[in-house]
Coordinates of C-alpha atoms in Angstrom, one line a residue:
M485 CA 0.0 0.0 0.0
A486 CA 1.4 3.3 -1.1
K487 CA 2.4 5.7 1.7
A488 CA 0.3 8.9 1.8
K489 CA 2.3 12.0 0.7
T490 CA 2.4 14.8 3.2
H491 CA 3.7 18.4 3.3
Y492 CA 3.9 21.2 5.7
T493 CA 1.7 24.3 5.3
C494 CA 2.0 27.6 7.1
Q495 CA -1.2 28.4 8.9
A496 CA -0.6 32.1 8.5
C497 CA 0.1 32.6 4.9
G498 CA -0.3 29.2 3.1
Y499 CA 3.3 28.6 2.3
Q500 CA 4.0 24.9 1.7
S501 CA 7.3 23.1 2.3
A502 CA 8.4 19.4 1.9
K503 CA 9.9 19.4 5.4
W504 CA 9.1 21.1 8.8
L505 CA 10.7 24.5 9.4
G506 CA 10.7 26.5 12.6
K507 CA 10.2 29.8 10.8
C508 CA 8.1 30.3 7.7
P509 CA 10.5 31.7 4.9
D510 CA 7.5 33.6 3.3
C511 CA 5.8 35.5 6.2
G512 CA 8.4 35.0 9.0
A513 CA 5.9 33.4 11.4
W514 CA 7.4 31.0 14.0
S515 CA 6.1 27.4 14.6
S516 CA 3.3 28.0 12.1
L517 CA 4.0 25.0 9.7
V518 CA 1.6 22.1 10.2
E519 CA 1.8 18.7 8.6
E520 CA -1.0 18.0 6.2
T521 CA -1.8 14.9 4.1
E522 CA -2.3 15.4 0.3
A523 CA -5.5 14.0 -1.1
K524 CA -5.1 11.3 -3.7
A525 CA -5.8 12.1 -7.3
D526 CA -9.0 10.1 -7.5
E527 CA -10.3 11.7 -4.2
K528 CA -9.8 15.3 -5.4
R529 CA -13.0 17.1 -6.6
P530 CA -13.2 20.4 -8.4
A531 CA -13.9 23.3 -6.0
W532 CA -15.6 25.3 -8.7
G533 CA -18.4 23.2 -10.2
A534 CA -20.9 24.7 -12.7
S535 CA -21.4 28.4 -11.9
G536 CA -24.3 29.0 -14.2
G537 CA -22.2 30.9 -16.7
A538 CA -21.9 30.4 -20.4
S539 CA -20.0 27.4 -21.7
K540 CA -18.0 29.6 -24.2
P541 CA -16.9 33.3 -24.3
V542 CA -19.6 35.7 -25.3
R543 CA -19.5 39.4 -26.3
L544 CA -19.9 42.0 -23.5
R545 CA -22.8 43.5 -25.4
E546 CA -24.6 40.2 -25.6
V547 CA -24.7 39.8 -21.7
S548 CA -27.9 40.6 -20.1
G549 CA -27.5 43.7 -17.9
E550 CA -30.6 43.6 -15.7
Q551 CA -30.1 45.0 -12.3
E552 CA -29.7 42.4 -9.5
E553 CA -32.8 42.1 -7.4
R554 CA -32.2 42.5 -3.7
R555 CA -33.9 40.7 -0.8
K556 CA -34.5 42.8 2.3
T557 CA -33.5 41.1 5.6
G558 CA -35.9 43.4 7.5
I559 CA -32.9 44.8 9.5
A560 CA -32.4 48.3 8.1
E561 CA -28.9 48.7 9.3
F562 CA -27.9 45.4 7.9
D563 CA -29.5 46.1 4.5
R564 CA -27.7 49.5 4.4
V565 CA -24.2 47.9 4.8
L566 CA -25.0 45.2 2.2
G567 CA -25.9 47.9 -0.2
G568 CA -29.7 47.8 0.0
G569 CA -30.2 44.1 0.6
V570 CA -29.1 40.5 -0.2
V571 CA -28.3 39.7 -3.7
D572 CA -29.2 36.2 -5.1
G573 CA -26.1 33.9 -5.3
S574 CA -23.8 36.2 -3.2
L575 CA -21.3 34.9 -0.8
V576 CA -21.0 37.1 2.3
L577 CA -18.2 36.6 5.0
L578 CA -18.9 38.0 8.5
G579 CA -16.1 38.4 10.9
G580 CA -15.7 39.8 14.4
D581 CA -14.5 39.1 17.9
P582 CA -16.0 36.2 19.9
G583 CA -19.3 37.1 21.5
I584 CA -19.7 40.4 19.5
G585 CA -23.0 39.3 17.9
K586 CA -22.3 37.6 14.6
S587 CA -24.5 34.6 15.1
T588 CA -27.1 36.7 16.8
L589 CA -27.4 39.0 13.8
L590 CA -27.5 36.3 11.2
L591 CA -30.1 34.2 13.1
A592 CA -32.4 37.3 13.3
A593 CA -31.9 38.1 9.6
L594 CA -32.5 34.5 8.6
D595 CA -35.9 34.5 10.5
R596 CA -36.9 37.5 8.3
L597 CA -35.7 36.0 5.1
G598 CA -37.4 32.8 5.8
R599 CA -40.9 34.2 5.9
G600 CA -42.7 32.1 3.3
S601 CA -39.7 29.9 2.2
P602 CA -37.3 27.5 3.9
V603 CA -33.9 28.8 5.1
L604 CA -31.0 26.7 6.5
Y605 CA -28.9 27.5 9.5
V606 CA -25.8 25.2 9.8
S607 CA -24.0 25.2 13.2
G608 CA -20.6 23.6 13.6
E609 CA -20.1 25.1 17.1
E610 CA -23.4 24.6 18.8
S611 CA -25.9 21.8 19.3
L612 CA -29.5 22.1 18.1
R613 CA -30.6 22.7 21.7
Q614 CA -28.1 25.5 22.2
T615 CA -29.2 27.2 19.0
K616 CA -32.8 26.8 20.1
M617 CA -32.1 28.5 23.5
R618 CA -30.5 31.5 21.7
A619 CA -33.5 31.7 19.3
E620 CA -35.9 31.9 22.3
R621 CA -33.8 34.6 23.9
L622 CA -34.0 36.6 20.7
R623 CA -37.7 35.9 20.3
V624 CA -37.1 34.2 17.0
E625 CA -40.1 32.0 16.0
G626 CA -38.2 30.4 13.2
E627 CA -41.2 28.7 11.6
N628 CA -39.2 28.2 8.3
I629 CA -35.7 27.9 9.8
H630 CA -34.2 24.4 9.4
L631 CA -31.3 23.8 11.8
F632 CA -28.5 21.4 10.9
A633 CA -25.6 20.6 13.4
E634 CA -22.9 19.3 11.1
T635 CA -19.2 20.0 10.3
D636 CA -18.9 17.8 7.1
A637 CA -19.1 20.3 4.2
D638 CA -20.1 17.6 1.7
R639 CA -23.1 16.6 3.9
V640 CA -24.1 20.3 4.3
L641 CA -24.0 20.8 0.6
S642 CA -26.1 17.7 0.1
V643 CA -28.8 18.8 2.4
A644 CA -28.8 22.3 0.9
E645 CA -29.2 20.9 -2.6
G646 CA -32.2 18.9 -1.5
L647 CA -33.8 21.6 0.7
K648 CA -33.3 24.4 -1.8
P649 CA -33.3 27.1 0.9
R650 CA -33.9 30.8 0.3
A651 CA -30.7 31.5 2.2
L652 CA -27.9 29.6 3.9
V653 CA -25.9 30.4 7.0
V654 CA -22.7 28.5 7.9
D655 CA -21.4 29.1 11.5
S656 CA -18.5 28.9 11.1
I657 CA -16.3 28.3 8.1
Q658 CA -13.3 27.2 10.3
T659 CA -15.4 24.3 11.7
M660 CA -16.2 22.9 8.4
Y661 CA -14.0 20.2 6.8
L662 CA -13.8 17.8 3.8
P663 CA -13.1 14.2 4.6
E664 CA -10.8 13.6 1.6
L665 CA -8.4 16.2 2.9
G666 CA -6.1 14.9 5.6
S667 CA -5.7 18.2 7.4
A668 CA -7.7 19.3 10.5
P669 CA -10.7 21.6 10.3
G670 CA -9.6 25.3 10.2
S671 CA -6.3 24.7 8.4
I672 CA -5.4 26.6 5.3
S673 CA -6.2 23.8 2.8
Q674 CA -9.6 23.1 4.6
V675 CA -10.8 26.6 4.7
R676 CA -9.8 27.4 1.1
E677 CA -11.4 24.2 -0.3
V678 CA -14.6 24.5 1.7
A679 CA -15.0 28.1 0.8
G680 CA -14.6 27.1 -2.8
R681 CA -17.4 24.5 -2.6
F682 CA -19.8 27.0 -0.8
M683 CA -19.0 29.6 -3.5
A684 CA -19.7 27.2 -6.3
F685 CA -23.0 26.2 -4.7
A686 CA -24.0 29.8 -4.2
K687 CA -23.3 30.8 -7.8
R688 CA -24.9 27.6 -9.2
S689 CA -28.1 27.7 -7.2
G690 CA -28.6 31.4 -6.6
V691 CA -28.8 30.9 -2.8
P692 CA -27.3 33.7 -0.8
T693 CA -24.8 32.2 1.5
F694 CA -23.4 33.8 4.8
L695 CA -20.2 32.5 6.2
V696 CA -19.2 33.3 9.8
G697 CA -15.4 33.7 10.2
H698 CA -13.3 33.7 13.3
V699 CA -10.7 36.4 13.9
T700 CA -7.1 36.2 15.0
K701 CA -5.6 38.1 17.9
E702 CA -4.5 40.8 15.4
G703 CA -8.2 41.3 14.5
S704 CA -8.1 39.9 10.9
I705 CA -10.2 36.9 9.8
A706 CA -8.4 33.6 10.5
G707 CA -7.5 31.5 7.5
P708 CA -5.8 32.3 4.1
R709 CA -6.1 35.8 2.7
V710 CA -7.6 34.2 -0.5
L711 CA -10.8 33.5 1.6
E712 CA -11.5 37.3 1.5
H713 CA -10.7 37.5 -2.2
M714 CA -13.2 34.7 -3.1
V715 CA -16.2 36.0 -1.3
D716 CA -18.3 38.8 -2.7
T717 CA -18.8 40.8 0.5
V718 CA -16.6 41.0 3.7
L719 CA -18.2 42.4 6.8
Y720 CA -16.6 43.2 10.1
F721 CA -18.3 43.7 13.5
E722 CA -16.4 46.3 15.4
G723 CA -16.7 47.3 19.1
E724 CA -15.5 46.4 22.6
R725 CA -17.1 43.4 24.2
G726 CA -18.0 45.5 27.4
H727 CA -19.3 48.3 25.3
P728 CA -23.0 48.1 24.3
F729 CA -22.5 49.6 20.8
R730 CA -21.6 47.6 17.8
I731 CA -20.5 48.9 14.4
L732 CA -21.0 46.8 11.3
R733 CA -18.6 47.9 8.5
A734 CA -18.1 46.6 5.0
H735 CA -14.4 46.1 4.0
K736 CA -15.3 44.7 0.6
N737 CA -18.6 44.7 -1.3
R738 CA -19.1 43.8 -5.0
F739 CA -22.7 44.9 -4.9
G740 CA -22.5 48.2 -2.9
S741 CA -20.3 50.9 -1.2
T742 CA -17.7 50.0 1.4
N743 CA -18.3 53.4 3.1
E744 CA -21.7 52.6 4.8
I745 CA -21.8 51.5 8.4
G746 CA -24.6 49.9 10.5
V747 CA -24.9 50.8 14.2
F748 CA -26.4 48.3 16.7
E749 CA -26.8 48.2 20.4
M750 CA -26.5 44.9 22.4
K751 CA -29.3 44.4 24.8
G752 CA -30.7 41.4 26.7
A753 CA -32.9 40.4 23.8
G754 CA -30.1 40.6 21.3
L755 CA -28.9 43.3 18.8
V756 CA -31.1 46.2 18.3
E757 CA -30.5 48.5 15.4
V758 CA -29.9 52.2 16.1
P759 CA -31.8 54.4 13.5
D760 CA -30.4 57.6 14.9
P761 CA -26.8 57.1 16.0
S762 CA -26.0 60.8 16.3
A763 CA -28.3 61.1 19.2
L764 CA -26.8 58.0 20.7
F765 CA -23.2 59.2 20.5
L766 CA -24.0 62.7 22.0
A767 CA -26.5 61.4 24.7
E768 CA -23.9 61.5 27.5
R769 CA -21.9 64.5 26.3
P770 CA -20.8 66.6 29.4
A771 CA -22.2 70.2 29.3
G772 CA -19.9 73.1 29.7
K773 CA -16.7 71.1 30.0
A774 CA -13.4 72.0 28.4
G775 CA -11.8 69.8 25.8
S776 CA -15.2 68.6 24.3
V777 CA -16.0 69.5 20.6
V778 CA -18.6 68.1 18.2
T779 CA -17.8 67.4 14.6
C780 CA -19.6 65.5 11.8
T781 CA -18.1 62.6 9.9
L782 CA -19.6 61.1 6.8
N783 CA -19.9 57.3 6.4
G784 CA -21.2 56.6 3.0
T785 CA -24.4 58.6 2.7
R786 CA -24.9 58.9 6.4
P787 CA -23.7 61.8 8.4
L788 CA -22.9 61.2 12.1
L789 CA -22.3 63.7 14.8
V790 CA -19.5 62.6 17.2
E791 CA -17.8 64.1 20.2
V792 CA -14.0 64.7 20.0
Q793 CA -12.5 64.8 23.5
A794 CA -9.0 66.1 24.4
L795 CA -7.0 66.3 27.6
V796 CA -3.9 68.3 27.8
A797 CA -1.8 68.0 31.0
P798 CA 1.8 68.9 31.9
T799 CA 4.1 65.9 31.4
G800 CA 5.9 64.4 34.3
Y801 CA 8.4 62.7 32.2
G802 CA 11.2 63.7 29.9
T803 CA 9.2 62.9 26.7
A804 CA 5.6 64.1 26.3
R805 CA 3.0 61.4 25.5
R806 CA 0.7 61.5 22.5
T807 CA -2.2 59.0 22.8
A808 CA -5.1 58.9 20.4
I809 CA -8.1 56.6 20.4
G810 CA -10.5 56.7 17.4
V811 CA -8.2 59.1 15.4
D812 CA -4.9 58.5 13.8
G813 CA -2.1 59.2 16.3
N814 CA 0.2 60.5 13.5
R815 CA -2.5 63.0 12.5
V816 CA -2.8 64.2 16.1
A817 CA 1.0 64.7 16.3
L818 CA 0.8 66.7 13.0
L819 CA -2.0 68.9 14.2
A820 CA -0.1 69.6 17.5
A821 CA 2.9 70.6 15.5
V822 CA 0.8 73.0 13.5
L823 CA -0.7 74.5 16.6
E824 CA 2.8 75.1 18.1
K825 CA 4.5 76.5 15.0
K826 CA 1.7 78.6 13.5
E827 CA -0.4 79.6 16.6
D828 CA 2.3 79.6 19.3
I829 CA 0.3 77.2 21.4
P830 CA 2.6 75.7 24.0
L831 CA 2.1 72.0 23.7
V832 CA 5.8 70.7 23.7
G833 CA 5.9 70.0 27.4
C834 CA 2.4 68.6 27.6
D835 CA 0.8 65.1 27.4
L836 CA -1.9 64.9 24.8
F837 CA -4.8 62.5 25.0
V838 CA -7.5 62.5 22.2
N839 CA -10.5 60.3 22.3
V840 CA -13.6 59.9 20.0
A841 CA -16.5 59.1 22.3
G842 CA -18.8 56.1 21.4
G843 CA -16.1 54.0 19.9
M844 CA -16.2 55.7 16.4
Q845 CA -13.2 55.8 14.1
L846 CA -12.5 59.1 12.3
S847 CA -10.6 58.6 9.1
E848 CA -11.4 61.7 7.1
P849 CA -9.5 64.9 7.4
A850 CA -12.7 67.0 7.8
C851 CA -12.4 66.5 11.6
D852 CA -9.0 68.1 11.8
L853 CA -10.3 71.5 13.1
A854 CA -12.3 69.7 15.8
V855 CA -9.2 68.0 17.1
C856 CA -7.3 71.4 17.2
A857 CA -10.2 73.1 18.9
A858 CA -10.5 70.3 21.6
L859 CA -6.7 70.5 22.3
V860 CA -6.8 74.3 22.7
S861 CA -10.0 74.2 24.8
S862 CA -8.4 71.7 27.2
L863 CA -5.1 73.6 27.4
Q864 CA -6.8 76.9 28.1
N865 CA -9.6 75.3 30.2
R866 CA -12.1 77.2 28.1
P867 CA -15.2 75.3 27.1
L868 CA -16.7 75.7 23.6
E869 CA -20.2 76.9 23.2
A870 CA -22.4 73.7 23.5
H871 CA -24.4 74.1 20.3
T872 CA -21.5 74.7 18.0
L873 CA -20.4 72.4 15.2
V874 CA -16.7 72.4 14.1
L875 CA -15.8 71.2 10.7
G876 CA -12.7 71.6 8.4
E877 CA -9.4 70.2 7.2
V878 CA -6.2 71.8 8.6
G879 CA -3.1 72.1 6.3
L880 CA 0.6 72.4 7.5
A881 CA 0.5 76.1 6.7
G882 CA -2.3 76.7 9.2
E883 CA -5.0 77.1 6.5
V884 CA -8.4 75.6 6.8
R885 CA -9.4 73.7 3.6
A886 CA -12.8 73.0 2.3
V887 CA -14.6 69.6 2.9
G888 CA -17.1 67.8 0.8
Q889 CA -20.9 67.3 1.3
V890 CA -21.4 70.2 3.7
E891 CA -25.2 70.3 3.3
P892 CA -26.0 66.9 4.7
R893 CA -23.6 67.4 7.6
L894 CA -25.2 70.7 8.6
A895 CA -28.7 69.3 8.1
E896 CA -27.8 66.6 10.6
A897 CA -26.6 69.1 13.0
A898 CA -29.7 71.2 12.7
K899 CA -31.8 68.1 13.4
M900 CA -29.9 67.6 16.6
G901 CA -30.5 71.2 17.8
F902 CA -27.2 72.8 16.9
K903 CA -27.4 76.6 16.1
R904 CA -23.9 77.5 14.9
A905 CA -21.3 76.0 12.6
I906 CA -17.7 76.9 12.1
I907 CA -16.7 75.6 8.6
P908 CA -14.1 76.5 5.9
K909 CA -14.9 79.6 3.9
G910 CA -14.5 77.6 0.7
S911 CA -17.3 75.3 1.8
A912 CA -19.4 78.2 3.0
K913 CA -19.3 79.8 -0.5
R914 CA -20.8 76.7 -2.0
L915 CA -23.5 76.3 0.7
E916 CA -27.0 76.9 -0.8
G917 CA -28.9 77.1 2.4
T918 CA -29.0 76.1 6.0
K919 CA -30.8 76.8 9.3
L920 CA -27.6 77.2 11.2
E921 CA -25.5 80.4 11.7
V922 CA -22.5 79.7 9.5
V923 CA -19.1 81.1 10.2
G924 CA -16.6 80.7 7.4
V925 CA -12.9 80.8 8.3
E926 CA -9.8 80.6 6.1
T927 CA -7.1 80.1 8.7
L928 CA -6.6 78.2 11.9
S929 CA -6.0 81.5 13.8
E930 CA -9.3 82.8 12.6
A931 CA -11.1 79.7 13.5
L932 CA -9.8 79.7 17.1
G933 CA -10.6 83.4 17.4
S934 CA -14.3 82.8 16.4
M935 CA -14.5 79.9 19.0
F936 CA -13.0 81.4 22.1
D937 CA -13.2 85.3 21.7

């Protein structure tokens, strides 16, 4: 009997070697090579099957261009991130920290998608009884939800072919395996091959398929990077486990924008969508306190009002600290240097702490002026007027540059009761109309003077 061939595969990057190595030559990870048995030639099956496409090349103009019909999940925040709903035949990968709410969200969405048609929920981590207990806690009736506790991907696909569900959820992709592969579930070869089988099933049958993915301690989805390239949509659940707010963000979406976010709140009955996140982020804002400034960030088509907090204190060490949460630390250091050089604000011997309340991440430069205002307010112990919105990009020369889509930002501020807005003069010139008192500024000095004088 011929001896089965083996090789060693790096579980971090997928590099393969004929012998074991302590350090991966490709990615540099230590002790990451695991022995795997190669499948025999007659046991290997194609991962891609029939995809429902043409059997020969066709002209682009001959391809039907109808718009894909989307199915609503009934969860508005989830539909927003997906681009308006679920597309038939799509393969969606949902990742996030353990206990953040991935399975809870998909079970609730599956309940709504299954009204009138069968849907299939495959659990490789929980028993049927455990899934039932979670459904009762979420008040999910699940009349058309079919549960299947299985880790054999071939059996799952066989059941799905027979049931013909309206949607399929696999929780999780790391627990699925193929018997003909000698490696353990969750290994590089297993995850890659199993994902290929589910992708072929989704494209061939038109059944939207959701895969739950584990994450590593670095925060990325466990398994090969090719897994994220194969799927149509990659969603990440962000938020601290002890924090009630959860943010669902699309890192890849072939059927919509990657700028949209969904905001949820974790309660005893499960995840509850937050239709007005601006009110949520500003609900506990301290009144009349120095170092607190409100700005508006744009996520896709949704403007969000967030509070930027700063604390400036004399340093007790030789080197001042620069700590930022929710905003790029390098950006904070750059803005602090502009304040010192152009406005003679003494920040050299001070520790700077900047935080964005509510767990939001500010990535656009339109929030630069709010960070500068918060630092100056904390240093001088002079609070900013409570109903003032601060918006603008700050350049290295101390100029305040224009930002885009000012109208929806100011409309959101007016809805939340704000009365005054300090914005770049270039944006104020293009402004058609608003209910707020608009102050246009060209330089950082002019902006600080209008805030604190």
